[in-house]
Coordinates of C-alpha atoms in Angstrom, one line a residue:
Chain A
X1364 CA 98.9 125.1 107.8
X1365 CA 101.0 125.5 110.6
X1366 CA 99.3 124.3 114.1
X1367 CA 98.4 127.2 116.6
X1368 CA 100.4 127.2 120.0
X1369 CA 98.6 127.0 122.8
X1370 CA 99.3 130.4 124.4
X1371 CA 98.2 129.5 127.9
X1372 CA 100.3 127.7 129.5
X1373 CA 99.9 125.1 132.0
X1374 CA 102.3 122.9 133.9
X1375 CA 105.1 121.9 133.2
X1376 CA 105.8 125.4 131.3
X1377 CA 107.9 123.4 128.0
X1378 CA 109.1 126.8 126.9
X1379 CA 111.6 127.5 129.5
X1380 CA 113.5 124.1 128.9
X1381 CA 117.2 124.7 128.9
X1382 CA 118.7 121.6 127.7
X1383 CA 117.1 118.3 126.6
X1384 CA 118.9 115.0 127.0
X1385 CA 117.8 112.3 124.3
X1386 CA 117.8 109.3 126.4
X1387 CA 118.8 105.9 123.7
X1388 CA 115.5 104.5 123.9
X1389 CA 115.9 101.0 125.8
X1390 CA 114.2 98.8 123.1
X1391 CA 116.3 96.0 124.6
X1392 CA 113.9 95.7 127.5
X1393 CA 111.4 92.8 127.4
X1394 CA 108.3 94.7 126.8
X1395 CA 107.9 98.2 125.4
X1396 CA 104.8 98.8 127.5
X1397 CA 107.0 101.7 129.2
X1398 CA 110.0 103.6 127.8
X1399 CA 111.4 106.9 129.1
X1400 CA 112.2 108.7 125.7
X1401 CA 113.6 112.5 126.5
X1402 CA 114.4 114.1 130.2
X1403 CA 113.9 117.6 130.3
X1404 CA 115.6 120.1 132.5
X1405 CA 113.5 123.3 133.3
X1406 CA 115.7 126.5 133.9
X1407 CA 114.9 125.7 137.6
X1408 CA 116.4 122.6 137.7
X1409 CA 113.4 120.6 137.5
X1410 CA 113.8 117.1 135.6
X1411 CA 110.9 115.9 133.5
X1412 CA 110.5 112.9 131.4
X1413 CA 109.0 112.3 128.3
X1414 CA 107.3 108.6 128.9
X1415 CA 106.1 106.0 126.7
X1416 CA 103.4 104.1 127.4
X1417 CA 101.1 101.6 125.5
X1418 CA 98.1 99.7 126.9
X1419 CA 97.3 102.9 130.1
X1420 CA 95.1 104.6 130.9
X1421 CA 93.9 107.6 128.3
X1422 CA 91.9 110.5 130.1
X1423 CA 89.3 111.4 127.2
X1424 CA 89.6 115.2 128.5
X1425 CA 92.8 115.2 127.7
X1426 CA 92.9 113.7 124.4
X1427 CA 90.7 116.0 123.2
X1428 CA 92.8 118.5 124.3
X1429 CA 95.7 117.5 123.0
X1430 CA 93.4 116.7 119.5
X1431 CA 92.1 120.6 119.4
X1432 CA 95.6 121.5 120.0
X1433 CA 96.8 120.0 116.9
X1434 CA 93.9 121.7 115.0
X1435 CA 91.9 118.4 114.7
X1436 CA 87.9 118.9 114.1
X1437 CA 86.5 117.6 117.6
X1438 CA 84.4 114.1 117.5
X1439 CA 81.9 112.6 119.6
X1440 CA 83.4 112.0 122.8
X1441 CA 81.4 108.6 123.2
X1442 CA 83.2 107.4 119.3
X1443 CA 86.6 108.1 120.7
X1444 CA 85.9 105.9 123.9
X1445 CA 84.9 103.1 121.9
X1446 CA 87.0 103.7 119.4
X1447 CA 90.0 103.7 122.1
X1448 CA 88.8 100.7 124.0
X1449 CA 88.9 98.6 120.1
X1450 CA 91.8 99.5 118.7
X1451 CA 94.6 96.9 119.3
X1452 CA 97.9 99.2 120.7
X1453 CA 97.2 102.6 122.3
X1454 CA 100.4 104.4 122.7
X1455 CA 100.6 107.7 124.7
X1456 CA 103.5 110.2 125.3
X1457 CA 103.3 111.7 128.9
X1458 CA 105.4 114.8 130.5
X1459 CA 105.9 114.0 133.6
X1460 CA 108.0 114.2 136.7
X1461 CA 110.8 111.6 136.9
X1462 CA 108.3 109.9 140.2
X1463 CA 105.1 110.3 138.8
X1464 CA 103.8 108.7 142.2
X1465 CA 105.1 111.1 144.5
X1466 CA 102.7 113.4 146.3
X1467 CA 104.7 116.7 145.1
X1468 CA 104.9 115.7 141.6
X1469 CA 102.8 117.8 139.0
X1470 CA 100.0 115.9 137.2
X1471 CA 101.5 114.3 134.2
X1472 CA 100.5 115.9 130.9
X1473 CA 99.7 113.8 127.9
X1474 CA 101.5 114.9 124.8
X1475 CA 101.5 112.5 122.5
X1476 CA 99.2 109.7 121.2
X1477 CA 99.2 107.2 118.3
X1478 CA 96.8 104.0 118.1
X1479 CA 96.8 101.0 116.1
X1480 CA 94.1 98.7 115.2
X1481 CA 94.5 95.5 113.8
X1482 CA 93.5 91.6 113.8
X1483 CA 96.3 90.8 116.2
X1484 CA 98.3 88.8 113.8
X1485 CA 98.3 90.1 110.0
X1486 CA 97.7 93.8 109.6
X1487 CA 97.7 96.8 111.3
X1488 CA 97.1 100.8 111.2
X1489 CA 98.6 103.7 112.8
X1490 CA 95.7 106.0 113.4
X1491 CA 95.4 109.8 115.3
X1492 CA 99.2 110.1 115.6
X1493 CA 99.8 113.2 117.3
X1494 CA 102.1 115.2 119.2
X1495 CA 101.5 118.3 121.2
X1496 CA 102.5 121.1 119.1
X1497 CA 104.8 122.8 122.0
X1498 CA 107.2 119.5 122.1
X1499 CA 107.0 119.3 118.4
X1500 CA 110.2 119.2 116.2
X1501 CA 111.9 117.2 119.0
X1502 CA 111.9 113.7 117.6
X1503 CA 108.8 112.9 120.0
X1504 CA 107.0 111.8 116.5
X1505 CA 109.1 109.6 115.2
X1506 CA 109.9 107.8 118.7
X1507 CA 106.6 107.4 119.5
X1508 CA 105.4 105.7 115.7
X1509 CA 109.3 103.7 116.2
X1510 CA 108.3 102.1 119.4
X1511 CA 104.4 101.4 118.3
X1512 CA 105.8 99.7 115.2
X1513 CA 108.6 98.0 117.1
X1514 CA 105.8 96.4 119.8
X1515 CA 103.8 95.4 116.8
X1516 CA 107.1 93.7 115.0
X1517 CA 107.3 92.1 118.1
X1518 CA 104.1 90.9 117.7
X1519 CA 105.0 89.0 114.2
X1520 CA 102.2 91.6 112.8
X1521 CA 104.4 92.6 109.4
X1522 CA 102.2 94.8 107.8
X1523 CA 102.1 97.8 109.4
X1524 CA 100.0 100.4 107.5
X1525 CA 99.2 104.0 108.0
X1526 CA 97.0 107.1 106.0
X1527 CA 99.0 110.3 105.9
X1528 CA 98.8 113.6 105.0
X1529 CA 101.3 114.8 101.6
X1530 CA 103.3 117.1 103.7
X1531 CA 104.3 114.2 106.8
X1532 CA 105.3 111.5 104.0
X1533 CA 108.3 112.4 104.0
X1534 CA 108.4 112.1 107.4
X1535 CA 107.0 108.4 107.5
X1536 CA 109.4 107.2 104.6
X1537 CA 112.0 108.5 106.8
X1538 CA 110.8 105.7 109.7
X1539 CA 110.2 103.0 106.9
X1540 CA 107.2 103.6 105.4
X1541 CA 106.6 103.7 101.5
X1542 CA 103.9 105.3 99.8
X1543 CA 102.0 102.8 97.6
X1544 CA 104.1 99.7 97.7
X1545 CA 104.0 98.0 94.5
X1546 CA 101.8 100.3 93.3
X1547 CA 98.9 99.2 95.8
X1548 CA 96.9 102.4 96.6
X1549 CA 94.6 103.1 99.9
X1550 CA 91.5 104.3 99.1
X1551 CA 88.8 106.4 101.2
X1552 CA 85.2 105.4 100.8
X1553 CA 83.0 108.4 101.6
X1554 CA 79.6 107.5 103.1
X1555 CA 76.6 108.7 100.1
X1556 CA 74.9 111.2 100.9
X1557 CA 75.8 113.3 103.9
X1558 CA 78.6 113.3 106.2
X1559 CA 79.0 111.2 109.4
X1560 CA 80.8 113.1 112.2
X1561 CA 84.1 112.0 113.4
X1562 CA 84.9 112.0 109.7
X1563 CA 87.7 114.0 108.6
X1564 CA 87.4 114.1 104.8
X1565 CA 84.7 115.0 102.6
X1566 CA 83.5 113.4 99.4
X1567 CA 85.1 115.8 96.7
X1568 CA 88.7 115.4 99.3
X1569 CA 88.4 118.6 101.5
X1570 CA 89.3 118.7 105.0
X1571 CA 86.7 119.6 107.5
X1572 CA 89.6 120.3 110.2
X1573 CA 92.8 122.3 109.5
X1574 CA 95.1 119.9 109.6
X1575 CA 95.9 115.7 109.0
X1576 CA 94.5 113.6 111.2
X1577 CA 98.0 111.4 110.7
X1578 CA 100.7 113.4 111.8
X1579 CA 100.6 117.3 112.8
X1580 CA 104.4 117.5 113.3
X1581 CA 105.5 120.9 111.6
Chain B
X1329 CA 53.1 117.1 101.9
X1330 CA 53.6 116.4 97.7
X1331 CA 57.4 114.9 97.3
X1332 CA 57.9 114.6 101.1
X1333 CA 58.9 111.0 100.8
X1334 CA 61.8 111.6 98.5
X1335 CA 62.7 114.8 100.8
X1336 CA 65.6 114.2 103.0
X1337 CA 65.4 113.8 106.7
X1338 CA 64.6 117.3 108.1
X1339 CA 66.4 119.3 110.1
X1340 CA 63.5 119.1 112.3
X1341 CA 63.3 115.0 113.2
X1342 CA 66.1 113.8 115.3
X1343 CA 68.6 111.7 112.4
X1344 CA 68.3 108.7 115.5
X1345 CA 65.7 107.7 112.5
X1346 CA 68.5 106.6 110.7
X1347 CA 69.7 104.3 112.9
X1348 CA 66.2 103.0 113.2
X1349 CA 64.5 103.0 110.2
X1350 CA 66.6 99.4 108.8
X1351 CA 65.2 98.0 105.8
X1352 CA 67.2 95.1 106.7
X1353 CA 67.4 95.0 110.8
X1354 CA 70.3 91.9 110.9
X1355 CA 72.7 94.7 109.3
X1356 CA 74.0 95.7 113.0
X1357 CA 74.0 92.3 114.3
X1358 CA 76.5 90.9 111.7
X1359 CA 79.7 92.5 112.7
X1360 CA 81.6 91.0 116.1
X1361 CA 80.0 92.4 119.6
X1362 CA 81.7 94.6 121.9
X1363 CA 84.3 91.9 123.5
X1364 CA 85.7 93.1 127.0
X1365 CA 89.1 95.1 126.8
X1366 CA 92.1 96.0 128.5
X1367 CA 92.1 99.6 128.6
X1368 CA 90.9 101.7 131.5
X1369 CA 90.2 105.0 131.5
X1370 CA 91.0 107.2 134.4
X1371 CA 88.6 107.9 137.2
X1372 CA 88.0 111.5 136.2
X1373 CA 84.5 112.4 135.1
X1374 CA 84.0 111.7 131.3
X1375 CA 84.1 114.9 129.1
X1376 CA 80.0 115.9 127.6
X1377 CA 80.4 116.6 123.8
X1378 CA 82.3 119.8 123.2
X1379 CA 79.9 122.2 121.6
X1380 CA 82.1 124.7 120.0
X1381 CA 81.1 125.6 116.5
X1382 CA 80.1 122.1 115.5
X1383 CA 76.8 120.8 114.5
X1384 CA 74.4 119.3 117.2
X1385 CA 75.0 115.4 117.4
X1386 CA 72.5 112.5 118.4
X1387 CA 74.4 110.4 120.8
X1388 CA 75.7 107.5 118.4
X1389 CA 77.7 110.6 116.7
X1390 CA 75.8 111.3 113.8
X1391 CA 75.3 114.6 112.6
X1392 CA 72.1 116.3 112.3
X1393 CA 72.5 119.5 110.9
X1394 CA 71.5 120.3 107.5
X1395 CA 74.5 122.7 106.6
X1396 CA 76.9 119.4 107.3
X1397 CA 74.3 117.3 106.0
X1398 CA 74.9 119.3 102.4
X1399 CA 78.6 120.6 102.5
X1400 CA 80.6 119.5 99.9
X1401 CA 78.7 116.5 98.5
X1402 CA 75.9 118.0 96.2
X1403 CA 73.5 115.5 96.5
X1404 CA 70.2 115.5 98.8
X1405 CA 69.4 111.7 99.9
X1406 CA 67.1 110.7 102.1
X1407 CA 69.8 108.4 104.3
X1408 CA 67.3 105.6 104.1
X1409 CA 67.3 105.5 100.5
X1410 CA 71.2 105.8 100.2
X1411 CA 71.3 102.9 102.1
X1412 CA 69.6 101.1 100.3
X1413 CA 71.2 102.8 96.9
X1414 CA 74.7 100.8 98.4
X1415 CA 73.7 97.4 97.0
X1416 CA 73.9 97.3 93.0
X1417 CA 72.5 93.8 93.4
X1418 CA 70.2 92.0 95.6
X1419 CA 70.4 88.8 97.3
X1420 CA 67.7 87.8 95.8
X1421 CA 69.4 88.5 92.2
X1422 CA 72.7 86.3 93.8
X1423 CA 69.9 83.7 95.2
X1424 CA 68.8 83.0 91.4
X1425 CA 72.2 82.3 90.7
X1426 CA 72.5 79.8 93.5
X1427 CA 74.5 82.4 96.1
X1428 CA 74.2 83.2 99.2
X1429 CA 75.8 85.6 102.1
X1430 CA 77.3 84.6 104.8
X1431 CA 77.5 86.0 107.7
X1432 CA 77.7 84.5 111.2
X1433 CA 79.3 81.4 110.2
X1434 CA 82.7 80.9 110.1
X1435 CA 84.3 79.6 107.1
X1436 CA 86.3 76.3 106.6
X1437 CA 89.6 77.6 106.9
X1438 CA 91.0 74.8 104.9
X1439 CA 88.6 76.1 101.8
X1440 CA 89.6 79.9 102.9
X1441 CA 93.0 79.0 101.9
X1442 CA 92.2 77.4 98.6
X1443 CA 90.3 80.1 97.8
X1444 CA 93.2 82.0 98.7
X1445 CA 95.8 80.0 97.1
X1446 CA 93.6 80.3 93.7
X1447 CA 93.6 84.0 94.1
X1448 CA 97.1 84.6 94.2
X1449 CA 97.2 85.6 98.4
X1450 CA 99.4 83.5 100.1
X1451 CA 98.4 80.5 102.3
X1452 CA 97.9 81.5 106.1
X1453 CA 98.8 79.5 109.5
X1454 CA 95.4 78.0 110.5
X1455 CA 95.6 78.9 113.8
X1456 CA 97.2 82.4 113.2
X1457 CA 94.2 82.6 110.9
X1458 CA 91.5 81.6 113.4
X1459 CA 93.0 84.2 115.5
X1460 CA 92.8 87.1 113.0
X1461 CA 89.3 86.4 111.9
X1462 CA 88.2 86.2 115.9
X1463 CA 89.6 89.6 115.8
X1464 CA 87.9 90.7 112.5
X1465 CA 85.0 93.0 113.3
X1466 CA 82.8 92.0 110.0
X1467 CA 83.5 88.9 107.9
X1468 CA 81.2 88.3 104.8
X1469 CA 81.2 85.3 102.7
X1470 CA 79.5 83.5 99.6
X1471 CA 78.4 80.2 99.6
X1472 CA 77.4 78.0 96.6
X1473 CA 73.1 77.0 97.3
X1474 CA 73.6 74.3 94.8
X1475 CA 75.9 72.1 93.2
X1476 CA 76.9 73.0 90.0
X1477 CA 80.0 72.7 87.4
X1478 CA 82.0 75.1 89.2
X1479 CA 80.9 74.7 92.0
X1480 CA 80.2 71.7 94.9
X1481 CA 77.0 72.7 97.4
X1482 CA 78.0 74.7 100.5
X1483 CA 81.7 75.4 98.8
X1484 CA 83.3 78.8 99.7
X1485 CA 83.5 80.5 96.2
X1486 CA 83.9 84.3 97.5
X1487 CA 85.7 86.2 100.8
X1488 CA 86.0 89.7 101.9
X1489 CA 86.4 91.3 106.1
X1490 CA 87.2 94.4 107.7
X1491 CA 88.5 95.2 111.1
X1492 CA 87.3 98.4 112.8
X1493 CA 87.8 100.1 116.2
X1494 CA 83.9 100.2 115.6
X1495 CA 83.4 103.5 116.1
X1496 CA 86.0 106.2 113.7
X1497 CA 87.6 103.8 111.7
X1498 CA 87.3 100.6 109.4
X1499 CA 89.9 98.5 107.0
X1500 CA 89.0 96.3 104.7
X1501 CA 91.3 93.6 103.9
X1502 CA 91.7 90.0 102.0
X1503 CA 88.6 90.9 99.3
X1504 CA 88.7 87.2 97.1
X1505 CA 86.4 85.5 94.4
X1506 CA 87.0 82.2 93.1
X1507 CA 88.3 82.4 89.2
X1508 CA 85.3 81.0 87.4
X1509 CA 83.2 82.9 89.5
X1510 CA 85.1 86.8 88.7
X1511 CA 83.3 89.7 86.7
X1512 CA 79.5 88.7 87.8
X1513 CA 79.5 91.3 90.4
X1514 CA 80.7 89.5 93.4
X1515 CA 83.9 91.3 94.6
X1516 CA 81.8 94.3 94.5
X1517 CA 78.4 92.9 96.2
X1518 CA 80.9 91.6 99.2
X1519 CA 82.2 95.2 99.4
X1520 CA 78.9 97.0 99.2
X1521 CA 77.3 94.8 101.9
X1522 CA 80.4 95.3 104.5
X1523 CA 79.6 99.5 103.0
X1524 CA 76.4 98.5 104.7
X1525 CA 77.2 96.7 107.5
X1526 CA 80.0 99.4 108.6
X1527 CA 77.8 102.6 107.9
X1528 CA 75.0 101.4 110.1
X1529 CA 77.0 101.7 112.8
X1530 CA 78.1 105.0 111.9
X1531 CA 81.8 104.3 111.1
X1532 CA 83.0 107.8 109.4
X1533 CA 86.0 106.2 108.0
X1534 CA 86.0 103.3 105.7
X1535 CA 89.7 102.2 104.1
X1536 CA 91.1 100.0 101.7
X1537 CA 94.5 98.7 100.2
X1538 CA 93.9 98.0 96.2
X1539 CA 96.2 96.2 93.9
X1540 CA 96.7 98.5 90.7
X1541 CA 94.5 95.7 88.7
X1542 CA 91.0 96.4 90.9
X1543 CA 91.6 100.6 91.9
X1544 CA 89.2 100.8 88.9
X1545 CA 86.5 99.0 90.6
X1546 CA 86.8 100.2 93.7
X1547 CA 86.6 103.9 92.0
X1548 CA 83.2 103.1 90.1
X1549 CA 82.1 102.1 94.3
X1550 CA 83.2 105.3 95.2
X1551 CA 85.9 104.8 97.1
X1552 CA 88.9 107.8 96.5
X1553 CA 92.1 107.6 95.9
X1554 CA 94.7 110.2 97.4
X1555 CA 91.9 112.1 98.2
X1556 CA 94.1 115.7 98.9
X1557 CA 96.9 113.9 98.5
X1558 CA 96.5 111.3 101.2
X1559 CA 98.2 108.1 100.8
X1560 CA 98.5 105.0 102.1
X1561 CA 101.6 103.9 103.5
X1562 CA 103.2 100.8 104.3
X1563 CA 106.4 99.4 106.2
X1564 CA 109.1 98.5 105.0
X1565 CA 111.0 96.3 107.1
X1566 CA 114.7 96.3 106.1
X1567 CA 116.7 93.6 104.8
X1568 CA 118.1 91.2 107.7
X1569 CA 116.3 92.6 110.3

């Protein structure tokens, strides 16, 4: 199922972008705590960038937002704070104006989001990966899991594991990923019983939302 | 009312009962406490539960509408009693063969990685491994009551842990019982107590990783593989990077 577009805009309007510059991410830098990915130029001129972040700040408003605009099933708002504040690497894609600071500067809209949680040292997962569904089909998705994986390499944590949908493996193998390496298999336990919200899947493996909780990126 | 104890939690009652009724109350306190973190969150004034079209939830997330309570799973529990249905043996039936759970304490890390070493996982840094199990939100362990052929008193003889953001999401990871001590249930009662553990928080999503040689066992726990075709991925780092 393809994700609805949000019909009512707000700013920066994305559909009038004339050209897009792919800025070479600068993974040479010494932390990847900030990285400007794509500038945007609005018909008018107007320069926005496409921002990397890992370890801000995350406004739970608009997370959910961004989570009903990729066709997510909403959660407890008090799970997703907690949730947030324990998982190891929170990495956020903002729009924003080249000088966020400055007083004339639109708010900055998040876009994108992927979290990780891990032990710190051994194993990790990518969970919620998401991009806003206007700015899909740029390469937003794949920079954004790139530079969370990167900062977790450069963390010495190897095993970097992730859930995803059929229809975006292909797009994780592409970055790297395999599907059951040497034939190990992830598994889903699914509480007995009845269903505890936040969950996505059900026992017999339907959805409760429309689309993957991993990756809504066609 | 005839039956009522075997009827499931109304629609009526708040489910907060479930959180409360705890046939064994230590369940919560086993898994790490909320350490201080680095994330802020901006000033702006926090977002109530969206109502929508979604059931009514109590304030640890849980739902408590019967329609959700029934979709897609067939079976009426009262959620007490599936609790309690998670454990296929008791401590008490481990205690007779001279076992015990472990919760709080830490185990010997030199004795973690024999038991690793004898599983087949590779040895692990001790201090990279201190760090990873201070980060681990549940760590359960056995421990031998008595001294035995196969085993000396107080020797580590089984290992399983799970990290969590503790609220959507939990992995478990590193699931080990001593040869000589495999097929009497052991792997599986390590599993079904972190089930436990996890689920009395309210953790929706519980994961695993399984080796081709134990996705059998893990099935007959009810854990799903691929369930609509979701897999679990891994990366790959390339050669000479």
């Amino acid at each position: 199922m393809l994700p609805m577009h949000n019909t009512a805009r707000d700013s920066p309007d994305v559909s009038y972008f004339k050209s897009t510059t792919h800025l070479q991410a600068d993974y040479s830098s010494e932390s990847l705590d900030e990285v400007v990915l794509r500038k945007f130029t609005q018909s008018d001129g107007t320069v926005y960038n496409v921002v990397f972040r890992k370890g801000g700040p995350v406004d739970l408003d608009d997370l959910e937002q961004l989570c009903a605009k990729v066709g997510w099933p909403p959660r407890p708002s008090a799970k997703v704070r907690i949730a947030l504040a324990n998982s190891f690497m929170v990495g956020t894609l903002t729009l924003e104006a080249p000088d966020p600071g400055s007083p004339a500067a639109p708010p900055p809209r998040l876009v994108g989001l992927a979290r990780a949680t891990s032990d710190g040292v051994f194993n990790a997962t990518l969970w919620d990966v998401a991009v806003d569904p206007d700015l899909q089909n740029l390469g937003l998705g794949k920079a954004l899991v790139e530079t969370m994986v990167r900062a977790l390499l450069r963390l010495d944590i190897t095993n970097v594991t992730l859930f995803a949908d059929a229809h975006t493996i292909s797009f994780y193998s592409a970055l790297g990923f395999q599907p059951d390496p040497q034939g190990i298999k992830g598994m889903f336990w699914f509480v007995q019983g009845r269903e505890v919200d936040g969950g996505g899947l059900k026992r017999d493996g339907t959805r409760r939302g429309a689309l993957s909780r991993q990756s809504p990126l066609e | 009312m005839a039956g009522s104890a075997a009827m499931p939690t109304s629609v009526a009652r708040p489910l907060k009962a479930f959180t409360t009724l705890q046939p064994r109350p230590t369940r919560r306190t086993r898994c790490a406490p909320e350490r201080p973190t680095a994330l802020n969150f901006s000033a702006k004034p926090h977002l109530r539960f969206s109502k929508g079209a979604s059931a009514p939830v109590s304030s640890d997330g849980i739902c408590t509408q019967k329609s959700q309570l029934l979709s897609g799973t067939g079976s009426l529990k009262d959620t007490t009693q599936a609790r309690e249905d998670l454990l296929t043996k008791s401590d008490e039936h481990f205690a007779e063969l001279g076992l015990a759970f472990e919760w709080s304490l830490a185990p010997n890390l030199d004795e973690l990685n024999d038991l690793f070493q004898r599983v087949g996982f590779p040895r692990r840094d001790k201090a990279k491994f201190a760090e990873a199990l201070s980060n681990t939100h549940c760590t359960v362990w056995v421990r031998a009551t008595r001294k035995s052929r196969m085993a000396r008193e107080g020797q580590l003889l089984a290992f399983a842990r799970a990290t969590s953001d503790k609220a959507l999401t939990a992995t478990i990871w590193d699931v080990a019982v001593t040869p000589g001590w495999q097929r009497i249930g052991l792997g599986r009662a390590l599993v079904e107590r972190l089930l436990e553990a996890l689920t009395s928080q309210g953790i929706p999503t519980i994961t695993l990783y399984a080796e081709p040689g134990v996705v059998g066992m893990y099935e007959k726990m009810g854990f799903v593989c691929d369930p609509q075709g979701v897999k679990g991925l891994a990366f790959q780092q390339k050669r000479g990077r």
